[in-house]
Amino acid sequence: AKGCSEAVAGVEAATQRWSAVCACEEPAEHGGCTHDSNAKPCEVTAPEKLARIPGAFPAGASEPAVTRVISSEVAHPGAGTCTVDDAFSEEFLRALEGLYKSLPVAPMDKASPTTRRYYCDVPGWVTSELDRAIAVAGMSDAQRSVALMRFLAYEEPGGSLPTHVDLPRTVADGEKTTVTFLLYLSDCEEGGETTFLSTLPGDAALAATGSVATGDREVVAVTKPRRGRLLLMPHLCPHLAAPVVAVPKVLLRGEVLPSA
């Protein structure tokens, strides 16, 4: 494989062309799509040459470590939530950072603690690495990542998200995603945790809007952002993003399908 610097250059050179022709129809409640609304969904031309980033499992490194954040045995919509550490090479993470910096910031149509940059991984160099790590996680309803994804960045201290659940994405064949992935690209020594919470009566009725019932909740588990850490959680798991102290907090977010 060619070097990662060449791979990043290839991604950057192709980014404007992909953005111009991919109408991914990002849901409005998730910030909206910045792509050309006149194009057909996913009508994207991949670059002619794109080096494959070196494998997800670095040579000579320890095996990826899976931590079950919420037990699969509990009666909770977040059952099975887990993290996967040490699954991605530093070269791959640097290539993602190069991609992140090359993408345009999406316009904000509402107040948000994050900036967003959208990407459609038609070449498959990101999804292939994600899928290898997802397989290690062993979640039965998480098998294949979706090519449409976005980089989120908390650039100001205090940025946070209130308690919510995530919405599924429907792909071209009608299948719906079941799991959210977050791939952290930065360490947060203080603040910025993803906090998982107990459920309340009324949550189910509001899930289709991404909202949850109001009321006090117990903390079920907490995940600290760590560079290269992959978090996988069912869409219906109530969670929040704790206020960021160390900035920027940068992550790649997307969805996972239940079938391969």
PDB file of C-alpha atoms in Angstrom:
ATOM      1  CA  ALA A   1       0.000   0.000   0.000  1.00  0.00           C
ATOM      2  CA  LYS A   2       1.095   3.555  -0.616  1.00  0.00           C
ATOM      3  CA  GLY A   3       1.963   5.821   2.267  1.00  0.00           C
ATOM      4  CA  CYS A   4      -0.734   7.480   4.315  1.00  0.00           C
ATOM      5  CA  SER A   5       0.368  10.954   3.281  1.00  0.00           C
ATOM      6  CA  GLU A   6      -0.403  10.064  -0.332  1.00  0.00           C
ATOM      7  CA  ALA A   7      -3.725   8.548   0.748  1.00  0.00           C
ATOM      8  CA  VAL A   8      -4.718  11.694   2.583  1.00  0.00           C
ATOM      9  CA  ALA A   9      -3.753  13.804  -0.439  1.00  0.00           C
ATOM     10  CA  GLY A  10      -5.958  11.614  -2.622  1.00  0.00           C
ATOM     11  CA  VAL A  11      -8.871  12.026  -0.221  1.00  0.00           C
ATOM     12  CA  GLU A  12      -8.436  15.784  -0.045  1.00  0.00           C
ATOM     13  CA  ALA A  13      -8.262  16.110  -3.829  1.00  0.00           C
ATOM     14  CA  ALA A  14     -11.506  14.194  -4.217  1.00  0.00           C
ATOM     15  CA  THR A  15     -13.463  15.749  -1.362  1.00  0.00           C
ATOM     16  CA  GLN A  16     -14.919  18.702  -3.268  1.00  0.00           C
ATOM     17  CA  ARG A  17     -16.072  16.465  -6.117  1.00  0.00           C
ATOM     18  CA  TRP A  18     -17.794  14.023  -3.728  1.00  0.00           C
ATOM     19  CA  SER A  19     -19.485  16.800  -1.787  1.00  0.00           C
ATOM     20  CA  ALA A  20     -20.805  18.347  -4.975  1.00  0.00           C
ATOM     21  CA  VAL A  21     -22.621  15.255  -6.181  1.00  0.00           C
ATOM     22  CA  CYS A  22     -23.746  13.380  -3.063  1.00  0.00           C
ATOM     23  CA  ALA A  23     -27.187  14.209  -1.681  1.00  0.00           C
ATOM     24  CA  CYS A  24     -27.159  12.111   1.459  1.00  0.00           C
ATOM     25  CA  GLU A  25     -30.360  13.657   2.826  1.00  0.00           C
ATOM     26  CA  GLU A  26     -29.026  14.029   6.347  1.00  0.00           C
ATOM     27  CA  PRO A  27     -32.059  14.388   8.670  1.00  0.00           C
ATOM     28  CA  ALA A  28     -32.779  17.995   9.580  1.00  0.00           C
ATOM     29  CA  GLU A  29     -32.713  17.177  13.280  1.00  0.00           C
ATOM     30  CA  HIS A  30     -29.123  16.050  12.855  1.00  0.00           C
ATOM     31  CA  GLY A  31     -27.997  19.280  11.234  1.00  0.00           C
ATOM     32  CA  GLY A  32     -29.027  18.799   7.621  1.00  0.00           C
ATOM     33  CA  CYS A  33     -27.006  17.793   4.577  1.00  0.00           C
ATOM     34  CA  THR A  34     -24.555  20.204   2.964  1.00  0.00           C
ATOM     35  CA  HIS A  35     -24.520  18.394  -0.355  1.00  0.00           C
ATOM     36  CA  ASP A  36     -26.211  19.273  -3.624  1.00  0.00           C
ATOM     37  CA  SER A  37     -29.966  18.691  -3.233  1.00  0.00           C
ATOM     38  CA  ASN A  38     -30.338  18.258  -7.002  1.00  0.00           C
ATOM     39  CA  ALA A  39     -28.299  15.082  -7.067  1.00  0.00           C
ATOM     40  CA  LYS A  40     -29.591  11.600  -6.491  1.00  0.00           C
ATOM     41  CA  PRO A  41     -28.761  10.033  -3.112  1.00  0.00           C
ATOM     42  CA  CYS A  42     -25.251   8.622  -3.043  1.00  0.00           C
ATOM     43  CA  GLU A  43     -24.522   9.489  -6.668  1.00  0.00           C
ATOM     44  CA  VAL A  44     -20.852   9.796  -5.871  1.00  0.00           C
ATOM     45  CA  THR A  45     -17.835   9.323  -8.073  1.00  0.00           C
ATOM     46  CA  ALA A  46     -14.953   7.723  -6.180  1.00  0.00           C
ATOM     47  CA  PRO A  47     -11.418   8.964  -6.840  1.00  0.00           C
ATOM     48  CA  GLU A  48      -9.576   7.014  -9.499  1.00  0.00           C
ATOM     49  CA  LYS A  49      -6.736   6.168  -7.143  1.00  0.00           C
ATOM     50  CA  LEU A  50      -6.929   5.949  -3.386  1.00  0.00           C
ATOM     51  CA  ALA A  51      -4.375   4.044  -1.319  1.00  0.00           C
ATOM     52  CA  ARG A  52      -5.796   1.683   1.256  1.00  0.00           C
ATOM     53  CA  ILE A  53      -4.848   2.796   4.732  1.00  0.00           C
ATOM     54  CA  PRO A  54      -2.729   0.227   6.627  1.00  0.00           C
ATOM     55  CA  GLY A  55      -4.787  -2.294   8.571  1.00  0.00           C
ATOM     56  CA  ALA A  56      -6.831  -1.529  11.637  1.00  0.00           C
ATOM     57  CA  PHE A  57      -4.898  -3.879  13.883  1.00  0.00           C
ATOM     58  CA  PRO A  58      -1.347  -2.509  14.128  1.00  0.00           C
ATOM     59  CA  ALA A  59       1.421  -5.048  13.612  1.00  0.00           C
ATOM     60  CA  GLY A  60       3.101  -6.010  16.866  1.00  0.00           C
ATOM     61  CA  ALA A  61       0.416  -4.360  18.977  1.00  0.00           C
ATOM     62  CA  SER A  62      -1.785  -6.091  21.508  1.00  0.00           C
ATOM     63  CA  GLU A  63      -5.151  -7.435  20.432  1.00  0.00           C
ATOM     64  CA  PRO A  64      -8.029  -4.925  20.403  1.00  0.00           C
ATOM     65  CA  ALA A  65      -9.594  -4.644  23.846  1.00  0.00           C
ATOM     66  CA  VAL A  66     -13.386  -4.839  24.131  1.00  0.00           C
ATOM     67  CA  THR A  67     -15.046  -3.395  27.234  1.00  0.00           C
ATOM     68  CA  ARG A  68     -18.731  -4.098  27.797  1.00  0.00           C
ATOM     69  CA  VAL A  69     -19.921  -0.731  29.087  1.00  0.00           C
ATOM     70  CA  ILE A  70     -23.476  -1.954  29.679  1.00  0.00           C
ATOM     71  CA  SER A  71     -23.988  -5.686  30.158  1.00  0.00           C
ATOM     72  CA  SER A  72     -25.808  -7.558  27.424  1.00  0.00           C
ATOM     73  CA  GLU A  73     -27.838  -9.293  30.134  1.00  0.00           C
ATOM     74  CA  VAL A  74     -29.558  -6.252  31.652  1.00  0.00           C
ATOM     75  CA  ALA A  75     -33.047  -5.036  30.765  1.00  0.00           C
ATOM     76  CA  HIS A  76     -31.984  -1.701  29.319  1.00  0.00           C
ATOM     77  CA  PRO A  77     -32.174  -0.329  25.737  1.00  0.00           C
ATOM     78  CA  GLY A  78     -28.407   0.207  25.872  1.00  0.00           C
ATOM     79  CA  ALA A  79     -27.662  -3.429  26.686  1.00  0.00           C
ATOM     80  CA  GLY A  80     -24.496  -4.526  24.894  1.00  0.00           C
ATOM     81  CA  THR A  81     -23.000  -1.029  24.600  1.00  0.00           C
ATOM     82  CA  CYS A  82     -19.241  -1.417  24.374  1.00  0.00           C
ATOM     83  CA  THR A  83     -15.938   0.200  23.507  1.00  0.00           C
ATOM     84  CA  VAL A  84     -13.133  -1.187  21.371  1.00  0.00           C
ATOM     85  CA  ASP A  85      -9.621   0.113  22.080  1.00  0.00           C
ATOM     86  CA  ASP A  86      -6.345  -0.420  20.199  1.00  0.00           C
ATOM     87  CA  ALA A  87      -8.102  -1.439  16.998  1.00  0.00           C
ATOM     88  CA  PHE A  88      -6.827   1.317  14.709  1.00  0.00           C
ATOM     89  CA  SER A  89      -3.300   2.191  13.662  1.00  0.00           C
ATOM     90  CA  GLU A  90      -1.961   5.678  14.291  1.00  0.00           C
ATOM     91  CA  GLU A  91      -1.523   6.034  10.526  1.00  0.00           C
ATOM     92  CA  PHE A  92      -5.225   5.410  10.011  1.00  0.00           C
ATOM     93  CA  LEU A  93      -6.150   7.941  12.699  1.00  0.00           C
ATOM     94  CA  ARG A  94      -3.850  10.545  11.157  1.00  0.00           C
ATOM     95  CA  ALA A  95      -5.431   9.906   7.768  1.00  0.00           C
ATOM     96  CA  LEU A  96      -8.864  10.518   9.292  1.00  0.00           C
ATOM     97  CA  GLU A  97      -7.582  13.772  10.761  1.00  0.00           C
ATOM     98  CA  GLY A  98      -6.346  14.810   7.331  1.00  0.00           C
ATOM     99  CA  LEU A  99      -9.765  14.056   5.876  1.00  0.00           C
ATOM    100  CA  TYR A 100     -11.479  15.973   8.691  1.00  0.00           C
ATOM    101  CA  LYS A 101      -9.386  19.070   8.078  1.00  0.00           C
ATOM    102  CA  SER A 102     -10.016  18.961   4.327  1.00  0.00           C
ATOM    103  CA  LEU A 103     -13.814  18.867   4.530  1.00  0.00           C
ATOM    104  CA  PRO A 104     -15.932  22.044   4.558  1.00  0.00           C
ATOM    105  CA  VAL A 105     -17.740  22.971   7.765  1.00  0.00           C
ATOM    106  CA  ALA A 106     -21.479  22.544   7.315  1.00  0.00           C
ATOM    107  CA  PRO A 107     -23.604  25.676   7.757  1.00  0.00           C
ATOM    108  CA  MET A 108     -25.494  25.833  11.061  1.00  0.00           C
ATOM    109  CA  ASP A 109     -29.230  26.395  10.844  1.00  0.00           C
ATOM    110  CA  LYS A 110     -29.685  26.189  14.620  1.00  0.00           C
ATOM    111  CA  ALA A 111     -27.634  26.569  17.770  1.00  0.00           C
ATOM    112  CA  SER A 112     -25.264  23.654  18.269  1.00  0.00           C
ATOM    113  CA  PRO A 113     -22.246  22.938  20.482  1.00  0.00           C
ATOM    114  CA  THR A 114     -20.506  21.218  17.579  1.00  0.00           C
ATOM    115  CA  THR A 115     -19.298  21.962  14.088  1.00  0.00           C
ATOM    116  CA  ARG A 116     -20.076  19.271  11.512  1.00  0.00           C
ATOM    117  CA  ARG A 117     -18.282  18.039   8.416  1.00  0.00           C
ATOM    118  CA  TYR A 118     -19.978  15.397   6.255  1.00  0.00           C
ATOM    119  CA  TYR A 119     -18.351  12.572   4.345  1.00  0.00           C
ATOM    120  CA  CYS A 120     -19.604   9.756   2.100  1.00  0.00           C
ATOM    121  CA  ASP A 121     -17.093   6.903   2.091  1.00  0.00           C
ATOM    122  CA  VAL A 122     -17.674   5.529  -1.392  1.00  0.00           C
ATOM    123  CA  PRO A 123     -14.097   4.164  -1.696  1.00  0.00           C
ATOM    124  CA  GLY A 124     -14.704   2.199   1.504  1.00  0.00           C
ATOM    125  CA  TRP A 125     -11.349   2.888   3.140  1.00  0.00           C
ATOM    126  CA  VAL A 126     -13.020   4.087   6.356  1.00  0.00           C
ATOM    127  CA  THR A 127     -15.921   1.630   6.558  1.00  0.00           C
ATOM    128  CA  SER A 128     -13.648  -1.353   5.926  1.00  0.00           C
ATOM    129  CA  GLU A 129     -11.550  -0.475   8.980  1.00  0.00           C
ATOM    130  CA  LEU A 130     -14.596   0.326  11.079  1.00  0.00           C
ATOM    131  CA  ASP A 131     -16.202  -2.996  10.159  1.00  0.00           C
ATOM    132  CA  ARG A 132     -13.148  -4.942  11.273  1.00  0.00           C
ATOM    133  CA  ALA A 133     -13.332  -3.318  14.691  1.00  0.00           C
ATOM    134  CA  ILE A 134     -17.119  -3.738  14.836  1.00  0.00           C
ATOM    135  CA  ALA A 135     -16.673  -7.463  14.234  1.00  0.00           C
ATOM    136  CA  VAL A 136     -14.348  -7.676  17.227  1.00  0.00           C
ATOM    137  CA  ALA A 137     -17.014  -6.077  19.423  1.00  0.00           C
ATOM    138  CA  GLY A 138     -19.301  -9.071  18.958  1.00  0.00           C
ATOM    139  CA  MET A 139     -22.617  -7.183  18.983  1.00  0.00           C
ATOM    140  CA  SER A 140     -25.201  -9.305  17.177  1.00  0.00           C
ATOM    141  CA  ASP A 141     -27.123  -6.262  15.906  1.00  0.00           C
ATOM    142  CA  ALA A 142     -24.043  -4.374  14.714  1.00  0.00           C
ATOM    143  CA  GLN A 143     -22.493  -5.770  11.550  1.00  0.00           C
ATOM    144  CA  ARG A 144     -21.780  -3.117   8.908  1.00  0.00           C
ATOM    145  CA  SER A 145     -21.130   0.623   9.063  1.00  0.00           C
ATOM    146  CA  VAL A 146     -22.942   3.004   6.721  1.00  0.00           C
ATOM    147  CA  ALA A 147     -20.879   5.065   4.264  1.00  0.00           C
ATOM    148  CA  LEU A 148     -22.575   8.333   5.210  1.00  0.00           C
ATOM    149  CA  MET A 149     -20.870   9.748   8.302  1.00  0.00           C
ATOM    150  CA  ARG A 150     -19.879  13.052   9.870  1.00  0.00           C
ATOM    151  CA  PHE A 151     -17.092  14.529  11.912  1.00  0.00           C
ATOM    152  CA  LEU A 152     -18.213  16.425  15.009  1.00  0.00           C
ATOM    153  CA  ALA A 153     -15.998  18.899  16.852  1.00  0.00           C
ATOM    154  CA  TYR A 154     -16.611  20.582  20.191  1.00  0.00           C
ATOM    155  CA  GLU A 155     -14.362  23.608  19.840  1.00  0.00           C
ATOM    156  CA  GLU A 156     -15.405  25.677  22.864  1.00  0.00           C
ATOM    157  CA  PRO A 157     -15.207  24.728  26.564  1.00  0.00           C
ATOM    158  CA  GLY A 158     -18.599  23.919  28.049  1.00  0.00           C
ATOM    159  CA  GLY A 159     -20.024  22.359  24.871  1.00  0.00           C
ATOM    160  CA  SER A 160     -22.439  19.554  25.725  1.00  0.00           C
ATOM    161  CA  LEU A 161     -25.556  17.717  24.607  1.00  0.00           C
ATOM    162  CA  PRO A 162     -28.604  17.043  26.823  1.00  0.00           C
ATOM    163  CA  THR A 163     -30.124  13.613  27.332  1.00  0.00           C
ATOM    164  CA  HIS A 164     -31.414  12.127  24.087  1.00  0.00           C
ATOM    165  CA  VAL A 165     -31.568   8.982  21.969  1.00  0.00           C
ATOM    166  CA  ASP A 166     -30.286   8.621  18.419  1.00  0.00           C
ATOM    167  CA  LEU A 167     -32.349   8.222  15.279  1.00  0.00           C
ATOM    168  CA  PRO A 168     -31.894   5.360  12.810  1.00  0.00           C
ATOM    169  CA  ARG A 169     -30.814   5.877   9.229  1.00  0.00           C
ATOM    170  CA  THR A 170     -32.625   4.073   6.397  1.00  0.00           C
ATOM    171  CA  VAL A 171     -30.341   2.913   3.579  1.00  0.00           C
ATOM    172  CA  ALA A 172     -31.165   2.387  -0.091  1.00  0.00           C
ATOM    173  CA  ASP A 173     -32.608  -1.131   0.324  1.00  0.00           C
ATOM    174  CA  GLY A 174     -34.908  -0.002   3.124  1.00  0.00           C
ATOM    175  CA  GLU A 175     -32.915  -1.516   5.977  1.00  0.00           C
ATOM    176  CA  LYS A 176     -32.622   0.610   9.101  1.00  0.00           C
ATOM    177  CA  THR A 177     -29.589   1.035  11.295  1.00  0.00           C
ATOM    178  CA  THR A 178     -29.717  -0.068  14.938  1.00  0.00           C
ATOM    179  CA  VAL A 179     -26.444   1.104  16.474  1.00  0.00           C
ATOM    180  CA  THR A 180     -24.507   4.381  16.656  1.00  0.00           C
ATOM    181  CA  PHE A 181     -20.721   4.442  16.431  1.00  0.00           C
ATOM    182  CA  LEU A 182     -18.449   7.146  17.794  1.00  0.00           C
ATOM    183  CA  LEU A 183     -14.757   7.028  16.942  1.00  0.00           C
ATOM    184  CA  TYR A 184     -12.936   9.495  19.171  1.00  0.00           C
ATOM    185  CA  LEU A 185     -10.037  11.281  17.500  1.00  0.00           C
ATOM    186  CA  SER A 186      -8.895  13.212  20.558  1.00  0.00           C
ATOM    187  CA  ASP A 187      -8.274  12.554  24.248  1.00  0.00           C
ATOM    188  CA  CYS A 188     -10.303  14.396  26.857  1.00  0.00           C
ATOM    189  CA  GLU A 189      -8.384  14.368  30.104  1.00  0.00           C
ATOM    190  CA  GLU A 190     -11.235  16.229  31.748  1.00  0.00           C
ATOM    191  CA  GLY A 191     -14.888  16.477  30.734  1.00  0.00           C
ATOM    192  CA  GLY A 192     -16.512  15.428  27.467  1.00  0.00           C
ATOM    193  CA  GLU A 193     -17.623  12.002  28.677  1.00  0.00           C
ATOM    194  CA  THR A 194     -20.471  10.110  27.014  1.00  0.00           C
ATOM    195  CA  THR A 195     -22.817   9.312  29.897  1.00  0.00           C
ATOM    196  CA  PHE A 196     -25.431   6.553  29.706  1.00  0.00           C
ATOM    197  CA  LEU A 197     -28.596   6.974  31.736  1.00  0.00           C
ATOM    198  CA  SER A 198     -31.533   5.005  33.064  1.00  0.00           C
ATOM    199  CA  THR A 199     -34.867   5.010  31.275  1.00  0.00           C
ATOM    200  CA  LEU A 200     -38.090   6.728  32.307  1.00  0.00           C
ATOM    201  CA  PRO A 201     -41.739   6.045  31.497  1.00  0.00           C
ATOM    202  CA  GLY A 202     -42.592   7.923  28.344  1.00  0.00           C
ATOM    203  CA  ASP A 203     -39.216   7.460  26.637  1.00  0.00           C
ATOM    204  CA  ALA A 204     -40.578   5.015  24.076  1.00  0.00           C
ATOM    205  CA  ALA A 205     -43.285   7.410  22.917  1.00  0.00           C
ATOM    206  CA  LEU A 206     -40.704  10.095  22.169  1.00  0.00           C
ATOM    207  CA  ALA A 207     -37.970   7.917  20.659  1.00  0.00           C
ATOM    208  CA  ALA A 208     -39.024   8.602  17.063  1.00  0.00           C
ATOM    209  CA  THR A 209     -38.104  12.271  17.565  1.00  0.00           C
ATOM    210  CA  GLY A 210     -34.802  11.604  19.329  1.00  0.00           C
ATOM    211  CA  SER A 211     -36.215  13.027  22.548  1.00  0.00           C
ATOM    212  CA  VAL A 212     -36.756  11.480  25.966  1.00  0.00           C
ATOM    213  CA  ALA A 213     -39.114  12.065  28.872  1.00  0.00           C
ATOM    214  CA  THR A 214     -38.158  14.723  31.384  1.00  0.00           C
ATOM    215  CA  GLY A 215     -37.155  13.750  34.899  1.00  0.00           C
ATOM    216  CA  ASP A 216     -34.228  12.700  37.045  1.00  0.00           C
ATOM    217  CA  ARG A 217     -32.186   9.724  35.847  1.00  0.00           C
ATOM    218  CA  GLU A 218     -29.532   7.508  37.306  1.00  0.00           C
ATOM    219  CA  VAL A 219     -26.129   7.210  35.660  1.00  0.00           C
ATOM    220  CA  VAL A 220     -25.741   3.696  34.266  1.00  0.00           C
ATOM    221  CA  ALA A 221     -22.221   4.018  32.851  1.00  0.00           C
ATOM    222  CA  VAL A 222     -19.699   6.563  31.576  1.00  0.00           C
ATOM    223  CA  THR A 223     -17.239   6.397  28.678  1.00  0.00           C
ATOM    224  CA  LYS A 224     -14.262   8.724  28.522  1.00  0.00           C
ATOM    225  CA  PRO A 225     -13.120   9.970  25.095  1.00  0.00           C
ATOM    226  CA  ARG A 226      -9.799   8.425  24.167  1.00  0.00           C
ATOM    227  CA  ARG A 227      -8.035   8.785  20.845  1.00  0.00           C
ATOM    228  CA  GLY A 228      -8.758   5.715  18.713  1.00  0.00           C
ATOM    229  CA  ARG A 229     -11.527   4.419  20.981  1.00  0.00           C
ATOM    230  CA  LEU A 230     -14.607   3.119  19.160  1.00  0.00           C
ATOM    231  CA  LEU A 231     -17.887   3.336  21.057  1.00  0.00           C
ATOM    232  CA  LEU A 232     -20.871   1.283  19.896  1.00  0.00           C
ATOM    233  CA  MET A 233     -24.299   1.888  21.436  1.00  0.00           C
ATOM    234  CA  PRO A 234     -27.880   1.023  20.443  1.00  0.00           C
ATOM    235  CA  HIS A 235     -29.761   4.019  19.101  1.00  0.00           C
ATOM    236  CA  LEU A 236     -32.400   3.769  21.846  1.00  0.00           C
ATOM    237  CA  CYS A 237     -29.930   4.087  24.720  1.00  0.00           C
ATOM    238  CA  PRO A 238     -30.530   7.362  26.614  1.00  0.00           C
ATOM    239  CA  HIS A 239     -27.267   9.285  26.836  1.00  0.00           C
ATOM    240  CA  LEU A 240     -25.757  12.738  27.057  1.00  0.00           C
ATOM    241  CA  ALA A 241     -22.469  14.421  26.212  1.00  0.00           C
ATOM    242  CA  ALA A 242     -20.951  15.951  29.340  1.00  0.00           C
ATOM    243  CA  PRO A 243     -19.555  19.498  29.128  1.00  0.00           C
ATOM    244  CA  VAL A 244     -16.167  19.635  27.452  1.00  0.00           C
ATOM    245  CA  VAL A 245     -13.240  21.053  29.402  1.00  0.00           C
ATOM    246  CA  ALA A 246     -10.272  20.106  27.223  1.00  0.00           C
ATOM    247  CA  VAL A 247     -10.863  21.242  23.645  1.00  0.00           C
ATOM    248  CA  PRO A 248     -11.189  20.409  20.902  1.00  0.00           C
ATOM    249  CA  LYS A 249     -13.120  17.188  21.293  1.00  0.00           C
ATOM    250  CA  VAL A 250     -13.236  15.638  17.817  1.00  0.00           C
ATOM    251  CA  LEU A 251     -14.998  12.443  16.805  1.00  0.00           C
ATOM    252  CA  LEU A 252     -16.356  10.590  13.797  1.00  0.00           C
ATOM    253  CA  ARG A 253     -20.011   9.617  14.138  1.00  0.00           C
ATOM    254  CA  GLY A 254     -22.154   7.287  12.088  1.00  0.00           C
ATOM    255  CA  GLU A 255     -24.548   4.368  12.080  1.00  0.00           C
ATOM    256  CA  VAL A 256     -24.279   0.582  11.909  1.00  0.00           C
ATOM    257  CA  LEU A 257     -26.599  -1.889  10.200  1.00  0.00           C
ATOM    258  CA  PRO A 258     -27.695  -5.152  11.841  1.00  0.00           C
ATOM    259  CA  SER A 259     -26.861  -7.274   8.804  1.00  0.00           C
ATOM    260  CA  ALA A 260     -23.631  -7.788   6.902  1.00  0.00           C
TER     261      ALA A 260
END
